[in-house]
PDB file of C-alpha atoms in Angstrom:
ATOM      1  CA  UNK N   1       0.056   0.042   0.048  1.00  0.00           C
ATOM      2  CA  UNK N   2       0.922   3.633  -0.027  1.00  0.00           C
ATOM      3  CA  UNK N   3       1.230   6.177   2.799  1.00  0.00           C
ATOM      4  CA  UNK N   4       1.596   9.676   1.687  1.00  0.00           C
ATOM      5  CA  UNK N   5       1.948  12.645   3.941  1.00  0.00           C
ATOM      6  CA  UNK N   6       1.706  16.313   3.301  1.00  0.00           C
ATOM      7  CA  UNK N   7       0.868  19.352   5.550  1.00  0.00           C
ATOM      8  CA  UNK N   8      -2.863  20.190   5.686  1.00  0.00           C
ATOM      9  CA  UNK N   9      -2.493  24.008   5.405  1.00  0.00           C
ATOM     10  CA  UNK N  10       0.031  26.669   4.698  1.00  0.00           C
ATOM     11  CA  UNK N  11      -0.180  30.502   4.523  1.00  0.00           C
ATOM     12  CA  UNK N  12       2.205  32.891   2.778  1.00  0.00           C
ATOM     13  CA  UNK N  13       2.356  36.486   1.550  1.00  0.00           C
ATOM     14  CA  UNK N  14       2.076  37.570  -2.039  1.00  0.00           C
ATOM     15  CA  UNK N  15       5.412  37.660  -3.625  1.00  0.00           C
ATOM     16  CA  UNK N  16       6.956  35.194  -1.192  1.00  0.00           C
ATOM     17  CA  UNK N  17       8.053  31.564  -1.667  1.00  0.00           C
ATOM     18  CA  UNK N  18       6.339  28.533  -0.165  1.00  0.00           C
ATOM     19  CA  UNK N  19       7.744  24.954  -0.066  1.00  0.00           C
ATOM     20  CA  UNK N  20       5.124  22.054   0.219  1.00  0.00           C
ATOM     21  CA  UNK N  21       6.602  18.795   1.474  1.00  0.00           C
ATOM     22  CA  UNK N  22       5.378  15.367   0.657  1.00  0.00           C
ATOM     23  CA  UNK N  23       6.812  12.225   2.188  1.00  0.00           C
ATOM     24  CA  UNK N  24       5.753   8.704   1.023  1.00  0.00           C
ATOM     25  CA  UNK N  25       6.126   5.131   2.108  1.00  0.00           C
ATOM     26  CA  UNK N  26       5.058   2.839  -0.750  1.00  0.00           C
ATOM     27  CA  UNK N  27       5.211  -0.721  -1.858  1.00  0.00           C
ATOM     28  CA  UNK N  28       6.240   0.397  -5.229  1.00  0.00           C
ATOM     29  CA  UNK N  29       7.325   3.605  -6.834  1.00  0.00           C
ATOM     30  CA  UNK N  30       7.161   4.764 -10.444  1.00  0.00           C
ATOM     31  CA  UNK N  31       7.137   8.476 -10.213  1.00  0.00           C
ATOM     32  CA  UNK N  32       5.471  11.304  -8.350  1.00  0.00           C
ATOM     33  CA  UNK N  33       2.987  13.918  -9.615  1.00  0.00           C
ATOM     34  CA  UNK N  34       1.834  17.253  -8.260  1.00  0.00           C
ATOM     35  CA  UNK N  35      -1.512  18.643  -9.141  1.00  0.00           C
ATOM     36  CA  UNK N  36      -3.160  22.016  -8.293  1.00  0.00           C
ATOM     37  CA  UNK N  37      -6.849  22.102  -7.352  1.00  0.00           C
ATOM     38  CA  UNK N  38      -8.691  25.362  -6.994  1.00  0.00           C
ATOM     39  CA  UNK N  39     -11.836  25.238  -4.786  1.00  0.00           C
ATOM     40  CA  UNK N  40     -14.711  23.545  -6.647  1.00  0.00           C
ATOM     41  CA  UNK N  41     -12.676  22.756  -9.759  1.00  0.00           C
ATOM     42  CA  UNK N  42     -10.816  19.723 -11.242  1.00  0.00           C
ATOM     43  CA  UNK N  43      -7.237  19.005 -10.321  1.00  0.00           C
ATOM     44  CA  UNK N  44      -4.762  20.112 -12.967  1.00  0.00           C
ATOM     45  CA  UNK N  45      -1.334  18.712 -13.662  1.00  0.00           C
ATOM     46  CA  UNK N  46       1.667  20.646 -12.467  1.00  0.00           C
ATOM     47  CA  UNK N  47       4.728  18.413 -12.517  1.00  0.00           C
ATOM     48  CA  UNK N  48       6.074  14.858 -12.757  1.00  0.00           C
ATOM     49  CA  UNK N  49       9.297  13.503 -11.208  1.00  0.00           C
ATOM     50  CA  UNK N  50      10.635  10.096 -11.721  1.00  0.00           C
ATOM     51  CA  UNK N  51      14.372  10.655 -11.274  1.00  0.00           C
ATOM     52  CA  UNK N  52      16.029  12.282  -8.281  1.00  0.00           C
ATOM     53  CA  UNK N  53      16.620  16.066  -8.659  1.00  0.00           C
ATOM     54  CA  UNK N  54      14.798  19.310  -9.441  1.00  0.00           C
ATOM     55  CA  UNK N  55      12.425  20.000 -12.193  1.00  0.00           C
ATOM     56  CA  UNK N  56      11.791  23.676 -12.839  1.00  0.00           C
ATOM     57  CA  UNK N  57       8.723  25.118 -14.727  1.00  0.00           C
ATOM     58  CA  UNK N  58       8.491  28.758 -14.476  1.00  0.00           C
ATOM     59  CA  UNK N  59       7.512  29.956 -10.946  1.00  0.00           C
ATOM     60  CA  UNK N  60       6.932  26.288  -9.854  1.00  0.00           C
ATOM     61  CA  UNK N  61       9.622  23.659  -9.155  1.00  0.00           C
ATOM     62  CA  UNK N  62       9.468  20.117  -7.881  1.00  0.00           C
ATOM     63  CA  UNK N  63      12.195  18.078  -6.258  1.00  0.00           C
ATOM     64  CA  UNK N  64      12.312  14.279  -5.695  1.00  0.00           C
ATOM     65  CA  UNK N  65      14.697  12.172  -3.607  1.00  0.00           C
ATOM     66  CA  UNK N  66      13.741   8.509  -4.043  1.00  0.00           C
ATOM     67  CA  UNK N  67      16.097   7.252  -1.294  1.00  0.00           C
ATOM     68  CA  UNK N  68      14.457   9.454   1.324  1.00  0.00           C
ATOM     69  CA  UNK N  69      10.938   8.981   0.013  1.00  0.00           C
ATOM     70  CA  UNK N  70      10.582  12.782  -0.249  1.00  0.00           C
ATOM     71  CA  UNK N  71       9.410  15.427  -2.569  1.00  0.00           C
ATOM     72  CA  UNK N  72       8.712  19.075  -2.401  1.00  0.00           C
ATOM     73  CA  UNK N  73       6.882  21.624  -4.628  1.00  0.00           C
ATOM     74  CA  UNK N  74       8.266  25.036  -4.534  1.00  0.00           C
ATOM     75  CA  UNK N  75       6.100  28.029  -5.486  1.00  0.00           C
ATOM     76  CA  UNK N  76       7.950  31.297  -6.129  1.00  0.00           C
ATOM     77  CA  UNK N  77       6.731  34.895  -6.464  1.00  0.00           C
ATOM     78  CA  UNK N  78       3.403  33.893  -4.968  1.00  0.00           C
ATOM     79  CA  UNK N  79       0.361  35.346  -6.536  1.00  0.00           C
ATOM     80  CA  UNK N  80      -3.198  35.484  -5.223  1.00  0.00           C
ATOM     81  CA  UNK N  81      -4.258  33.078  -7.911  1.00  0.00           C
ATOM     82  CA  UNK N  82      -1.841  30.496  -6.303  1.00  0.00           C
ATOM     83  CA  UNK N  83      -4.330  30.066  -3.469  1.00  0.00           C
ATOM     84  CA  UNK N  84      -5.452  26.429  -4.000  1.00  0.00           C
ATOM     85  CA  UNK N  85      -4.956  22.902  -2.750  1.00  0.00           C
ATOM     86  CA  UNK N  86      -1.832  21.097  -3.936  1.00  0.00           C
ATOM     87  CA  UNK N  87      -2.036  17.312  -4.228  1.00  0.00           C
ATOM     88  CA  UNK N  88       0.960  15.012  -4.117  1.00  0.00           C
ATOM     89  CA  UNK N  89       0.292  11.631  -5.977  1.00  0.00           C
ATOM     90  CA  UNK N  90       2.643   8.567  -6.213  1.00  0.00           C
ATOM     91  CA  UNK N  91       2.481   6.376  -9.342  1.00  0.00           C
ATOM     92  CA  UNK N  92       2.401   2.677  -8.556  1.00  0.00           C
ATOM     93  CA  UNK N  93       4.605   0.140 -10.341  1.00  0.00           C
ATOM     94  CA  UNK N  94       1.737  -0.769 -12.641  1.00  0.00           C
ATOM     95  CA  UNK N  95       0.924   1.979 -15.103  1.00  0.00           C
ATOM     96  CA  UNK N  96      -2.475   2.891 -13.812  1.00  0.00           C
ATOM     97  CA  UNK N  97      -2.695   3.665 -10.229  1.00  0.00           C
ATOM     98  CA  UNK N  98      -2.059   6.937  -8.606  1.00  0.00           C
ATOM     99  CA  UNK N  99      -2.233   7.222  -4.750  1.00  0.00           C
ATOM    100  CA  UNK N 100      -2.916  10.716  -3.487  1.00  0.00           C
ATOM    101  CA  UNK N 101      -2.038  12.522  -0.331  1.00  0.00           C
ATOM    102  CA  UNK N 102      -4.775  14.437   1.355  1.00  0.00           C
ATOM    103  CA  UNK N 103      -3.664  17.755  -0.095  1.00  0.00           C
ATOM    104  CA  UNK N 104      -2.121  21.063   1.180  1.00  0.00           C
ATOM    105  CA  UNK N 105      -4.309  24.129   1.156  1.00  0.00           C
ATOM    106  CA  UNK N 106      -2.073  27.135   0.416  1.00  0.00           C
ATOM    107  CA  UNK N 107      -3.645  30.557   1.186  1.00  0.00           C
ATOM    108  CA  UNK N 108      -1.902  33.552  -0.253  1.00  0.00           C
ATOM    109  CA  UNK N 109      -2.409  36.848   1.562  1.00  0.00           C
ATOM    110  CA  UNK N 110      -1.873  40.395   0.243  1.00  0.00           C
TER     111      UNK N 110
ATOM    112  CA  UNK Q   1      -7.287  20.548 -25.296  1.00  0.00           C
ATOM    113  CA  UNK Q   2      -8.183  17.382 -23.561  1.00  0.00           C
ATOM    114  CA  UNK Q   3     -11.721  17.484 -22.391  1.00  0.00           C
ATOM    115  CA  UNK Q   4     -13.241  15.250 -19.655  1.00  0.00           C
ATOM    116  CA  UNK Q   5     -16.884  15.888 -19.044  1.00  0.00           C
ATOM    117  CA  UNK Q   6     -19.177  14.478 -16.303  1.00  0.00           C
ATOM    118  CA  UNK Q   7     -22.981  14.243 -16.669  1.00  0.00           C
ATOM    119  CA  UNK Q   8     -23.851  16.400 -13.698  1.00  0.00           C
ATOM    120  CA  UNK Q   9     -22.195  18.946 -11.400  1.00  0.00           C
ATOM    121  CA  UNK Q  10     -24.640  18.448  -8.505  1.00  0.00           C
ATOM    122  CA  UNK Q  11     -26.907  15.485  -7.845  1.00  0.00           C
ATOM    123  CA  UNK Q  12     -29.233  14.832  -4.905  1.00  0.00           C
ATOM    124  CA  UNK Q  13     -30.603  11.349  -4.497  1.00  0.00           C
ATOM    125  CA  UNK Q  14     -32.470   9.401  -1.822  1.00  0.00           C
ATOM    126  CA  UNK Q  15     -31.120   6.400   0.092  1.00  0.00           C
ATOM    127  CA  UNK Q  16     -31.670   3.257  -1.852  1.00  0.00           C
ATOM    128  CA  UNK Q  17     -31.877   4.727  -5.238  1.00  0.00           C
ATOM    129  CA  UNK Q  18     -29.768   3.512  -8.074  1.00  0.00           C
ATOM    130  CA  UNK Q  19     -27.399   6.195  -9.301  1.00  0.00           C
ATOM    131  CA  UNK Q  20     -25.570   6.553 -12.536  1.00  0.00           C
ATOM    132  CA  UNK Q  21     -22.662   8.925 -13.002  1.00  0.00           C
ATOM    133  CA  UNK Q  22     -21.244   9.281 -16.561  1.00  0.00           C
ATOM    134  CA  UNK Q  23     -17.875  10.486 -17.698  1.00  0.00           C
ATOM    135  CA  UNK Q  24     -16.837  11.063 -21.307  1.00  0.00           C
ATOM    136  CA  UNK Q  25     -13.330  11.910 -22.704  1.00  0.00           C
ATOM    137  CA  UNK Q  26     -12.576  13.169 -26.119  1.00  0.00           C
ATOM    138  CA  UNK Q  27      -8.835  12.246 -26.429  1.00  0.00           C
ATOM    139  CA  UNK Q  28      -8.965   8.519 -27.310  1.00  0.00           C
ATOM    140  CA  UNK Q  29      -7.443   7.681 -23.955  1.00  0.00           C
ATOM    141  CA  UNK Q  30      -7.163   3.951 -22.981  1.00  0.00           C
ATOM    142  CA  UNK Q  31      -7.314   4.513 -19.260  1.00  0.00           C
ATOM    143  CA  UNK Q  32     -10.159   5.931 -17.282  1.00  0.00           C
ATOM    144  CA  UNK Q  33     -10.652   6.289 -13.517  1.00  0.00           C
ATOM    145  CA  UNK Q  34     -13.299   7.064 -10.925  1.00  0.00           C
ATOM    146  CA  UNK Q  35     -12.394   8.681  -7.663  1.00  0.00           C
ATOM    147  CA  UNK Q  36     -14.137  10.140  -4.734  1.00  0.00           C
ATOM    148  CA  UNK Q  37     -12.783  13.079  -2.810  1.00  0.00           C
ATOM    149  CA  UNK Q  38     -13.563  13.749   0.802  1.00  0.00           C
ATOM    150  CA  UNK Q  39     -12.152  16.350   3.118  1.00  0.00           C
ATOM    151  CA  UNK Q  40      -8.994  15.226   4.976  1.00  0.00           C
ATOM    152  CA  UNK Q  41      -8.843  11.989   2.960  1.00  0.00           C
ATOM    153  CA  UNK Q  42      -7.883  13.161  -0.439  1.00  0.00           C
ATOM    154  CA  UNK Q  43      -8.726  11.381  -3.651  1.00  0.00           C
ATOM    155  CA  UNK Q  44      -9.358   7.662  -3.339  1.00  0.00           C
ATOM    156  CA  UNK Q  45      -9.568   5.319  -6.327  1.00  0.00           C
ATOM    157  CA  UNK Q  46     -12.842   3.424  -6.701  1.00  0.00           C
ATOM    158  CA  UNK Q  47     -12.371   1.681 -10.026  1.00  0.00           C
ATOM    159  CA  UNK Q  48     -10.422   2.122 -13.218  1.00  0.00           C
ATOM    160  CA  UNK Q  49     -10.514   0.740 -16.689  1.00  0.00           C
ATOM    161  CA  UNK Q  50      -7.564   0.161 -19.072  1.00  0.00           C
ATOM    162  CA  UNK Q  51      -9.597  -0.862 -22.074  1.00  0.00           C
ATOM    163  CA  UNK Q  52     -13.156  -1.268 -23.280  1.00  0.00           C
ATOM    164  CA  UNK Q  53     -15.052  -3.752 -21.113  1.00  0.00           C
ATOM    165  CA  UNK Q  54     -12.036  -4.113 -18.878  1.00  0.00           C
ATOM    166  CA  UNK Q  55     -12.196  -2.868 -15.284  1.00  0.00           C
ATOM    167  CA  UNK Q  56     -10.251  -3.321 -12.044  1.00  0.00           C
ATOM    168  CA  UNK Q  57     -11.079  -2.496  -8.516  1.00  0.00           C
ATOM    169  CA  UNK Q  58      -9.358   0.367  -6.869  1.00  0.00           C
ATOM    170  CA  UNK Q  59      -8.924   0.963  -3.115  1.00  0.00           C
ATOM    171  CA  UNK Q  60     -12.599   1.444  -2.192  1.00  0.00           C
ATOM    172  CA  UNK Q  61     -14.841  -0.471  -4.655  1.00  0.00           C
ATOM    173  CA  UNK Q  62     -17.488  -1.623  -2.151  1.00  0.00           C
ATOM    174  CA  UNK Q  63     -20.946  -0.360  -3.004  1.00  0.00           C
ATOM    175  CA  UNK Q  64     -19.933   0.645  -6.509  1.00  0.00           C
ATOM    176  CA  UNK Q  65     -19.814  -0.865  -9.989  1.00  0.00           C
ATOM    177  CA  UNK Q  66     -18.687   0.436 -13.359  1.00  0.00           C
ATOM    178  CA  UNK Q  67     -19.245   0.061 -17.029  1.00  0.00           C
ATOM    179  CA  UNK Q  68     -17.173   0.816 -20.051  1.00  0.00           C
ATOM    180  CA  UNK Q  69     -18.918  -0.191 -23.266  1.00  0.00           C
ATOM    181  CA  UNK Q  70     -17.252   2.470 -25.474  1.00  0.00           C
ATOM    182  CA  UNK Q  71     -13.700   3.799 -25.250  1.00  0.00           C
ATOM    183  CA  UNK Q  72     -14.710   7.342 -24.551  1.00  0.00           C
ATOM    184  CA  UNK Q  73     -17.334   6.623 -21.867  1.00  0.00           C
ATOM    185  CA  UNK Q  74     -16.910   5.271 -18.325  1.00  0.00           C
ATOM    186  CA  UNK Q  75     -19.880   5.000 -16.030  1.00  0.00           C
ATOM    187  CA  UNK Q  76     -20.000   4.589 -12.197  1.00  0.00           C
ATOM    188  CA  UNK Q  77     -23.008   3.018 -10.705  1.00  0.00           C
ATOM    189  CA  UNK Q  78     -24.173   3.133  -7.124  1.00  0.00           C
ATOM    190  CA  UNK Q  79     -26.504   0.069  -6.912  1.00  0.00           C
ATOM    191  CA  UNK Q  80     -28.230   1.263  -3.746  1.00  0.00           C
ATOM    192  CA  UNK Q  81     -27.109   4.697  -2.628  1.00  0.00           C
ATOM    193  CA  UNK Q  82     -26.345   5.261   1.029  1.00  0.00           C
ATOM    194  CA  UNK Q  83     -25.641   8.395   2.965  1.00  0.00           C
ATOM    195  CA  UNK Q  84     -21.996   7.482   3.408  1.00  0.00           C
ATOM    196  CA  UNK Q  85     -21.691   7.772  -0.388  1.00  0.00           C
ATOM    197  CA  UNK Q  86     -22.316  11.495  -0.246  1.00  0.00           C
ATOM    198  CA  UNK Q  87     -19.033  12.876  -1.677  1.00  0.00           C
ATOM    199  CA  UNK Q  88     -17.422  14.597  -4.607  1.00  0.00           C
ATOM    200  CA  UNK Q  89     -16.860  12.184  -7.471  1.00  0.00           C
ATOM    201  CA  UNK Q  90     -14.048  12.873 -10.039  1.00  0.00           C
ATOM    202  CA  UNK Q  91     -13.493  11.078 -13.289  1.00  0.00           C
ATOM    203  CA  UNK Q  92     -10.083  11.041 -14.918  1.00  0.00           C
ATOM    204  CA  UNK Q  93      -8.465   9.727 -18.154  1.00  0.00           C
ATOM    205  CA  UNK Q  94      -4.949   9.293 -19.392  1.00  0.00           C
ATOM    206  CA  UNK Q  95      -3.123   7.622 -22.246  1.00  0.00           C
ATOM    207  CA  UNK Q  96      -0.804   4.762 -21.629  1.00  0.00           C
ATOM    208  CA  UNK Q  97       2.671   5.413 -20.104  1.00  0.00           C
ATOM    209  CA  UNK Q  98       4.013   7.869 -17.596  1.00  0.00           C
ATOM    210  CA  UNK Q  99       1.567  10.683 -18.340  1.00  0.00           C
ATOM    211  CA  UNK Q 100      -0.619  12.777 -16.267  1.00  0.00           C
ATOM    212  CA  UNK Q 101      -4.291  12.028 -15.620  1.00  0.00           C
ATOM    213  CA  UNK Q 102      -6.855  14.638 -16.897  1.00  0.00           C
ATOM    214  CA  UNK Q 103      -9.815  15.253 -14.585  1.00  0.00           C
ATOM    215  CA  UNK Q 104     -13.318  16.153 -15.134  1.00  0.00           C
ATOM    216  CA  UNK Q 105     -15.055  18.887 -13.205  1.00  0.00           C
ATOM    217  CA  UNK Q 106     -16.570  16.548 -10.620  1.00  0.00           C
ATOM    218  CA  UNK Q 107     -20.054  15.637  -9.459  1.00  0.00           C
ATOM    219  CA  UNK Q 108     -21.096  16.550  -5.988  1.00  0.00           C
ATOM    220  CA  UNK Q 109     -23.455  13.798  -4.946  1.00  0.00           C
ATOM    221  CA  UNK Q 110     -25.624  14.164  -1.856  1.00  0.00           C
ATOM    222  CA  UNK Q 111     -27.614  11.103  -0.652  1.00  0.00           C
ATOM    223  CA  UNK Q 112     -30.401  11.921   1.799  1.00  0.00           C
TER     224      UNK Q 112
END
């Protein structure tokens, strides 16, 4: 099975940086996804890591350490529109299954 | 743009009713999924399908069944709705390989 932990809530100021951590203990690992979900909307894909290291996409970066069972999502130059829930999801050894953490709600304040 | 649509955004049903939730995707994806999302629990996989007429149980299949007669359409069936099935239901699809899942807008089901 999968056990995926991430903080429940985080608050930050507009223009600041926030780091959302995700730790996982899994029976199989084949990559890690980050999704963004605004209230009342569908989750949308942000990033995918399968090898150790940092992947950068504009203001968002995601890091993975497979040996530590650890990932983080870094949001830079925060904007009000970044207020959302951020979901960490681990891909199983089979191609199909994703196991999701409970999500981290980020609130950006002016 | 990939589009995943769900038949209803909001649905209210009575205990014991049979409920059908439909999902349609327009990108010829092989894989389709049904999740429920509850506060504090995240998304939990109910069933998935990797091909027409093929289905596999996810983590919480009890009380649910699915149907996939056409590649673009994946239905979730609650045979006899119960109040503990009140939830947000999300459908998703993906192509084969290490690619992201695309989600529909969700159906908020209330069972009274």
